[in-house]
PDB file of C-alpha atoms in Angstrom:
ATOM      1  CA  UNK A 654       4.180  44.312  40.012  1.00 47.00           C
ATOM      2  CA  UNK A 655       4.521  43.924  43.411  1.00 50.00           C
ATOM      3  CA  UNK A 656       6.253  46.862  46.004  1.00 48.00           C
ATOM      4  CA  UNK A 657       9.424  44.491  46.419  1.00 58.00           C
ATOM      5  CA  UNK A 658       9.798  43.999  43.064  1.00 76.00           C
ATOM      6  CA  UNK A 659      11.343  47.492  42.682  1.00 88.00           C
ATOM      7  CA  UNK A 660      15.116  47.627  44.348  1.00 92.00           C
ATOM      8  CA  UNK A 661      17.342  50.612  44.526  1.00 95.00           C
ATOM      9  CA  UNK A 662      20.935  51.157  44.884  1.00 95.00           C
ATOM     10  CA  UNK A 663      23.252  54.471  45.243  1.00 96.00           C
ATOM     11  CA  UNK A 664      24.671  54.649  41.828  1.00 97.00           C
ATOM     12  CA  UNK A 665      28.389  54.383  41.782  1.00 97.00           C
ATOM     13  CA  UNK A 666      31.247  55.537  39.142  1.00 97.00           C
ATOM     14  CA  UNK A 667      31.327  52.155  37.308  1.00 97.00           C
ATOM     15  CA  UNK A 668      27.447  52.531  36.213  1.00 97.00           C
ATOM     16  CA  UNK A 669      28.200  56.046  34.131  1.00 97.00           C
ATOM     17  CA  UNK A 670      27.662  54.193  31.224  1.00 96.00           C
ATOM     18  CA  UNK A 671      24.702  52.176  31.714  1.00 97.00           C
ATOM     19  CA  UNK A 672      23.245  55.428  33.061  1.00 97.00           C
ATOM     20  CA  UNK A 673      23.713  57.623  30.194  1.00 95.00           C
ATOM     21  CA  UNK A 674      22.480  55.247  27.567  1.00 95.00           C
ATOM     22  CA  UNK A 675      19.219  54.723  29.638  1.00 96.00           C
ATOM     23  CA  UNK A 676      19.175  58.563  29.991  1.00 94.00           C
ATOM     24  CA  UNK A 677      19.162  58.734  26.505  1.00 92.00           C
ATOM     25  CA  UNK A 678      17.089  56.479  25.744  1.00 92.00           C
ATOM     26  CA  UNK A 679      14.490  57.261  27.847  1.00 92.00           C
ATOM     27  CA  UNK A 680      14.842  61.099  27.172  1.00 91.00           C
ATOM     28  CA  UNK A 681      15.849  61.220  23.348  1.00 90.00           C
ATOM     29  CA  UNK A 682      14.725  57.987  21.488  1.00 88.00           C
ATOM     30  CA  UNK A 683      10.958  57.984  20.831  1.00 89.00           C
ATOM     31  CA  UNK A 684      10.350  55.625  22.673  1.00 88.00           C
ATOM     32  CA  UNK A 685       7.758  55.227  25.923  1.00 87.00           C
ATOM     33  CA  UNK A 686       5.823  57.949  26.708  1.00 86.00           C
ATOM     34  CA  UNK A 687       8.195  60.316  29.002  1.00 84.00           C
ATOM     35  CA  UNK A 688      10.764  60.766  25.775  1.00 86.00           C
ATOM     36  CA  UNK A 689      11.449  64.223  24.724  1.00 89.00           C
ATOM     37  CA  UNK A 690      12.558  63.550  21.601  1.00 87.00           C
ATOM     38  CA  UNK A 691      10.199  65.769  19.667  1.00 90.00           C
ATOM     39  CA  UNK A 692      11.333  68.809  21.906  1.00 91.00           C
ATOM     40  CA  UNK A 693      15.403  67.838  22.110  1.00 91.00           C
ATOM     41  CA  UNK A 694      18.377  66.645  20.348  1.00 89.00           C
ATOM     42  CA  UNK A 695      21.221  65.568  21.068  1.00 87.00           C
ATOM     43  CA  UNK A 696      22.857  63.594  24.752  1.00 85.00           C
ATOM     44  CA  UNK A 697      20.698  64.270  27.968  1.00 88.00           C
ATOM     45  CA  UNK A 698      24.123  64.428  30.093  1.00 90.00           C
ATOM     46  CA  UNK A 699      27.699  64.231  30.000  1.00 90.00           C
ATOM     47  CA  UNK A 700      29.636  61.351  31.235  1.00 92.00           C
ATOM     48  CA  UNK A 701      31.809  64.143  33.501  1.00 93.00           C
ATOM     49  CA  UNK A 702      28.409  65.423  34.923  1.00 92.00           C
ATOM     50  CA  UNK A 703      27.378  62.066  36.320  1.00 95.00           C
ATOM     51  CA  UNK A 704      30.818  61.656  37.653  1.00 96.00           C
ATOM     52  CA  UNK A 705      30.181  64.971  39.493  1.00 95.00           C
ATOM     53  CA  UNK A 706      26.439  63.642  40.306  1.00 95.00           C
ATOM     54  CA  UNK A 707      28.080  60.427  41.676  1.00 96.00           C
ATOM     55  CA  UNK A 708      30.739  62.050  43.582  1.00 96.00           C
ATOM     56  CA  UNK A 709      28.485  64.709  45.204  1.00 94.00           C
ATOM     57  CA  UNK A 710      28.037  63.980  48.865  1.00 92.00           C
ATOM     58  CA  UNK A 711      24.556  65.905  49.359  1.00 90.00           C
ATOM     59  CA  UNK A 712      23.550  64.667  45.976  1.00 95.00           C
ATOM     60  CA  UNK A 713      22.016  60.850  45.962  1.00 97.00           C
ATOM     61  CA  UNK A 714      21.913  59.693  42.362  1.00 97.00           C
ATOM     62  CA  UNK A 715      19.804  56.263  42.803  1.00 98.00           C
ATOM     63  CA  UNK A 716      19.190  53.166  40.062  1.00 97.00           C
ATOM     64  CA  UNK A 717      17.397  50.635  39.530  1.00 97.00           C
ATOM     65  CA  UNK A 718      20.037  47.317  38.067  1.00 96.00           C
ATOM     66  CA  UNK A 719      18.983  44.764  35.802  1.00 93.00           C
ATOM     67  CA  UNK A 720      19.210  41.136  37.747  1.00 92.00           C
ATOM     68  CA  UNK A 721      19.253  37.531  36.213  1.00 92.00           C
ATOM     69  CA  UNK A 722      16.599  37.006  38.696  1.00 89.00           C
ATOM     70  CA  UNK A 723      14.650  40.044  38.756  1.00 86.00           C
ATOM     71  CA  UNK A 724      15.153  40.920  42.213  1.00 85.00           C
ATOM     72  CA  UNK A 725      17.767  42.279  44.046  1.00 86.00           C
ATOM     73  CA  UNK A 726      19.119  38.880  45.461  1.00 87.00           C
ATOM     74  CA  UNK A 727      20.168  37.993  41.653  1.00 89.00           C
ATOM     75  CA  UNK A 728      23.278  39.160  39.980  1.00 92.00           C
ATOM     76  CA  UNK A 729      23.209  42.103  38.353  1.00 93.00           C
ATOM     77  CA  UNK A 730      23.684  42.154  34.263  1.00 94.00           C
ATOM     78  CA  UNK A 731      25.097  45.963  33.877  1.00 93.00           C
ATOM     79  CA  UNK A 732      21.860  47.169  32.437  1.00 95.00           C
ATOM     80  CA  UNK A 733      19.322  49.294  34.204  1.00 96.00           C
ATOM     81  CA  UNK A 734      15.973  49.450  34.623  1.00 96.00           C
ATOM     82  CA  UNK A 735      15.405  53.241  36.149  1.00 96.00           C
ATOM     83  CA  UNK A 736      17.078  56.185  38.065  1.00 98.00           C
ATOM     84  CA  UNK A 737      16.209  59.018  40.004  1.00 98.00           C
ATOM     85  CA  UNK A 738      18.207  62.025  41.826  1.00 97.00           C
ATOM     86  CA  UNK A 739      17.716  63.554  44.935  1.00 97.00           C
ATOM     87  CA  UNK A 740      19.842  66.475  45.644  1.00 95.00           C
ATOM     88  CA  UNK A 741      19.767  68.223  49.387  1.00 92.00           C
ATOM     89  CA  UNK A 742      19.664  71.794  49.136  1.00 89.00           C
ATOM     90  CA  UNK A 743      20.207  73.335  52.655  1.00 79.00           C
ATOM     91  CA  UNK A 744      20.556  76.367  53.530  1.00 69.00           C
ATOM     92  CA  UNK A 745      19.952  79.035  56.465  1.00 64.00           C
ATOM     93  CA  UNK A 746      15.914  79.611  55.330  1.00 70.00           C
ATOM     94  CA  UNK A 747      14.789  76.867  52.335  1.00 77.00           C
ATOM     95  CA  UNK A 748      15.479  73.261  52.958  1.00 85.00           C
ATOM     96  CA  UNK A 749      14.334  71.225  49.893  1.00 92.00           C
ATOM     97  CA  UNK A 750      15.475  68.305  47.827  1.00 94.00           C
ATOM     98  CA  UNK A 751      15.610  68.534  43.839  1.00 96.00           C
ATOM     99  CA  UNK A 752      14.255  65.476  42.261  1.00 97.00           C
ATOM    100  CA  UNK A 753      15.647  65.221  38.961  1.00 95.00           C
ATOM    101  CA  UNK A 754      17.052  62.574  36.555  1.00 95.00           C
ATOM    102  CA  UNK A 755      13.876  60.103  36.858  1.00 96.00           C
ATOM    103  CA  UNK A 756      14.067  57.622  34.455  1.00 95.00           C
ATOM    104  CA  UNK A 757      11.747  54.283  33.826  1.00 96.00           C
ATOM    105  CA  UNK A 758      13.160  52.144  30.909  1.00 95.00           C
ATOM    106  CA  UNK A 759      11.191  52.152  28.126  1.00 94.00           C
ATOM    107  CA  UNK A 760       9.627  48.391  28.697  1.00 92.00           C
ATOM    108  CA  UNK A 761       9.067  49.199  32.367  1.00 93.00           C
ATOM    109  CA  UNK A 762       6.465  52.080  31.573  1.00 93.00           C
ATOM    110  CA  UNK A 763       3.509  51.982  32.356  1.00 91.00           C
ATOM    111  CA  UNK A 764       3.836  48.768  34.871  1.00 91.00           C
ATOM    112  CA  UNK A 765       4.089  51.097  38.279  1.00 91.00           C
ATOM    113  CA  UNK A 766       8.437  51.242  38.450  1.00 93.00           C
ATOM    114  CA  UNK A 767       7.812  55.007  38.019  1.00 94.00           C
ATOM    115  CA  UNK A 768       5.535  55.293  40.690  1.00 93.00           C
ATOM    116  CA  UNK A 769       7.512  53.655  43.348  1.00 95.00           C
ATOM    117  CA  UNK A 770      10.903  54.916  42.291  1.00 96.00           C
ATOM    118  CA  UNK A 771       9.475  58.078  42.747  1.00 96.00           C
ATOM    119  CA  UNK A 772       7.943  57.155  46.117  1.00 95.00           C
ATOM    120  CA  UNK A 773      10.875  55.458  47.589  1.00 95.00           C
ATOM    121  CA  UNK A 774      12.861  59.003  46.477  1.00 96.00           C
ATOM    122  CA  UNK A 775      10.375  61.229  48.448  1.00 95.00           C
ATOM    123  CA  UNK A 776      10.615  58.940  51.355  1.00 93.00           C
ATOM    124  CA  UNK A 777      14.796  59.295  51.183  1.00 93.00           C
ATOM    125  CA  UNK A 778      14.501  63.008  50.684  1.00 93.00           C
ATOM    126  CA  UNK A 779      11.733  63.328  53.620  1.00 91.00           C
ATOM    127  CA  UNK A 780      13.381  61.224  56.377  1.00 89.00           C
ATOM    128  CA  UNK A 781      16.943  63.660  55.434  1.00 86.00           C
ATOM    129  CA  UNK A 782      14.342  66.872  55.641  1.00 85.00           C
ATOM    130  CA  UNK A 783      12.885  66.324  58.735  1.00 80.00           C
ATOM    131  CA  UNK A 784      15.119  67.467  61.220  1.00 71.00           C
ATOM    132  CA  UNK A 785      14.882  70.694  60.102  1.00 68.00           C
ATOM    133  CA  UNK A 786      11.208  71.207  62.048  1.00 72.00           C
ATOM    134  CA  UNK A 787      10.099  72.080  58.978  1.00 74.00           C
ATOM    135  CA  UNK A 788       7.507  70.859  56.003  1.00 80.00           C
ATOM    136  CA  UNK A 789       9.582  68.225  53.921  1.00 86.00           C
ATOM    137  CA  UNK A 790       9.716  70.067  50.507  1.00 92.00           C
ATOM    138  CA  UNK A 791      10.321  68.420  46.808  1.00 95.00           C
ATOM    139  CA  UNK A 792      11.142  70.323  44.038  1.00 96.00           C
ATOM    140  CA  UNK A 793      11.599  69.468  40.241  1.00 97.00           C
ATOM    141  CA  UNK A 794      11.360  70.835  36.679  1.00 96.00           C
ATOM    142  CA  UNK A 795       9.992  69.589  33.863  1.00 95.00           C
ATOM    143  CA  UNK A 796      10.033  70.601  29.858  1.00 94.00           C
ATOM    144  CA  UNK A 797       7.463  72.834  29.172  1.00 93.00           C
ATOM    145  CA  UNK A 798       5.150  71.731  26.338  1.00 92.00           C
ATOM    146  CA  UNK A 799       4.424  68.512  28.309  1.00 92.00           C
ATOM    147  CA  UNK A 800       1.148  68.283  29.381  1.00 92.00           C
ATOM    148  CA  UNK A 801       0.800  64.651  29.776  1.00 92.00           C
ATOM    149  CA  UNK A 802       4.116  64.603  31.847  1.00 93.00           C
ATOM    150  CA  UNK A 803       2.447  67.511  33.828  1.00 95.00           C
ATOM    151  CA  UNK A 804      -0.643  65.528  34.637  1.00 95.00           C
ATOM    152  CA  UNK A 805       1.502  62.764  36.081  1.00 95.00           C
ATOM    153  CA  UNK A 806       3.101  64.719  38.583  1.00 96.00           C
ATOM    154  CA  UNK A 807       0.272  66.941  38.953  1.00 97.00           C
ATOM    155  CA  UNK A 808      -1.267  63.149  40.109  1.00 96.00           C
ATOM    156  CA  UNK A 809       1.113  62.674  42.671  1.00 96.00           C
ATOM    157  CA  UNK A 810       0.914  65.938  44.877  1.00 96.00           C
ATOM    158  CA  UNK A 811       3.169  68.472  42.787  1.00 98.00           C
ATOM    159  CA  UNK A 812       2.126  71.733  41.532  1.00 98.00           C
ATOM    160  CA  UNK A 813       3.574  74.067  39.498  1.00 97.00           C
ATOM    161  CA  UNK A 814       5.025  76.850  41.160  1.00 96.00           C
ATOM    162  CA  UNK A 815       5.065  79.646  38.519  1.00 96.00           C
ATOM    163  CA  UNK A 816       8.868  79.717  38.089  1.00 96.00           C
ATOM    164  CA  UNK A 817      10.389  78.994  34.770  1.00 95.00           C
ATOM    165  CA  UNK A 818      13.432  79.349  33.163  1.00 93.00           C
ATOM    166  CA  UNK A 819      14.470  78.723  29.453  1.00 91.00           C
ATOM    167  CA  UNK A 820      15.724  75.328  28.419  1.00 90.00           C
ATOM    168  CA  UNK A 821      19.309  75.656  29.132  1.00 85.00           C
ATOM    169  CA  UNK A 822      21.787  75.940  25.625  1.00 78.00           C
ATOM    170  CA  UNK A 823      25.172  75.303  26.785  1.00 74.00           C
ATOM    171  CA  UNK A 824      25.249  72.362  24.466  1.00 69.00           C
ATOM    172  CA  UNK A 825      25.727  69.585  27.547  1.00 69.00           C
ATOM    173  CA  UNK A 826      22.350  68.415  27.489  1.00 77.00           C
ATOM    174  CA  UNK A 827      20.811  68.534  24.034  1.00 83.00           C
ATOM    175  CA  UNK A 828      19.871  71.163  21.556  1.00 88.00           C
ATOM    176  CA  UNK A 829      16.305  72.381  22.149  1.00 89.00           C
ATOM    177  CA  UNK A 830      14.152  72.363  18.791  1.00 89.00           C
ATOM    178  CA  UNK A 831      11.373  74.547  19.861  1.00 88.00           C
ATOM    179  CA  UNK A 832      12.695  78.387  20.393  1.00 89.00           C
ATOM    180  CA  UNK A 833      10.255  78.735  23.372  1.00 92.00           C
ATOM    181  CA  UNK A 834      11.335  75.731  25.293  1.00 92.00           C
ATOM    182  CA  UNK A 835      11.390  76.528  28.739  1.00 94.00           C
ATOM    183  CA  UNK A 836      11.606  74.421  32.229  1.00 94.00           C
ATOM    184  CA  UNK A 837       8.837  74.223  34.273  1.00 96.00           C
ATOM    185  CA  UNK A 838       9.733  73.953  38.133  1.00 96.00           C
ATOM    186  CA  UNK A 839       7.076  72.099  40.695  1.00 97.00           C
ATOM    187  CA  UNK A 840       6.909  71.675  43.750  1.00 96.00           C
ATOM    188  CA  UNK A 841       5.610  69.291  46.669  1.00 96.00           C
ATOM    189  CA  UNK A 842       4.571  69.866  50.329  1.00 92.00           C
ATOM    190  CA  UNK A 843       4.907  67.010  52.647  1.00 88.00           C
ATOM    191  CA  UNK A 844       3.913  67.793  56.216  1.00 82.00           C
ATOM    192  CA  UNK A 845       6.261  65.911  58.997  1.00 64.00           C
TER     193      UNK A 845
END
């Protein structure tokens, strides 16, 4: 696969519902290896919360679209291929940008999409961060119990940061089926 292969675009209000079926698919079917369907049930997100994502000036909710051509020149067919989130968090002392919402379809795993979504998301999030005189920082969370997903990450400069929190029950974004589900948050450290 090469680097151009791999397009992305600011996802917009009319691709809510390609987005949540590949969010659910790629987070609740068993299917590919980044699924979490053995750990939760139920949707990954709301239809209202990616309107909110969408409409979120600080928050950059990116995808990857589906072309006749298989590049970005082609017309697009209303499925998608991946997603990723960056969300600016500023404030007066920590500058950082949440990465969350990283998706590779299910037949794309495994082929590098993951690797340079996620790439081409630090980069955004970086060039945005470094005004602030400041190391560019990424932060994310991941499902506890995932050590493969860990290792991955863990791979590409993030560490775990000894913060958790439990796996949030408010019914918008699955039911948990482990009791000690928690979220894991790491972080990365990018020197400007």
């Amino acid at each position: 696969m090469s680097p151009n292969s791999v397009f992305l675009r600011q996802a917009e209000p009319d691709d809510i519902s390609a987005l949540k079926q590949l969010l659910d698919r790629c987070y609740r079917q068993s299917e590919g290896w980044t699924n979490e369907a053995d750990l939760v049930d139920g949707i990954r997100i709301t239809d209202s919360e990616l309107a909110t994502i969408i409409a979120d000036f600080k928050h950059y909710l990116f995808i990857y679209p589906k072309t006749d051509t298989g590049d970005r020149d082609g017309q697009e067919t209303g499925e998608l291929l991946g997603c990723i989130g960056v969300d600016m968090k500023d404030n007066a002392n920590k500058s950082y940008a949440y990465i969350g919402m990283f998706a590779v379809h299910p037949e794309r795993q495994g082929q590098g999409v993951g690797h340079q979504i996620l790439q081409a998301a630090e980069t955004f999030a970086g060039r945005h961060l470094q005004s602030r005189n400041q190391p560019s920082r990424f932060i994310m969370s991941i499902l506890s119990h995932r050590p493969e997903l860990l290792a991955y990450y863990e791979r590409r400069g993030y560490k775990l940061t000894g913060v958790s929190m439990p796996f949030p029950e408010d019914g918008n974004n699955g039911e948990p089926k482990r009791q000690d589900l928690q979220l894991l948050e790491l972080e990365k450290v990018v020197s400007n």
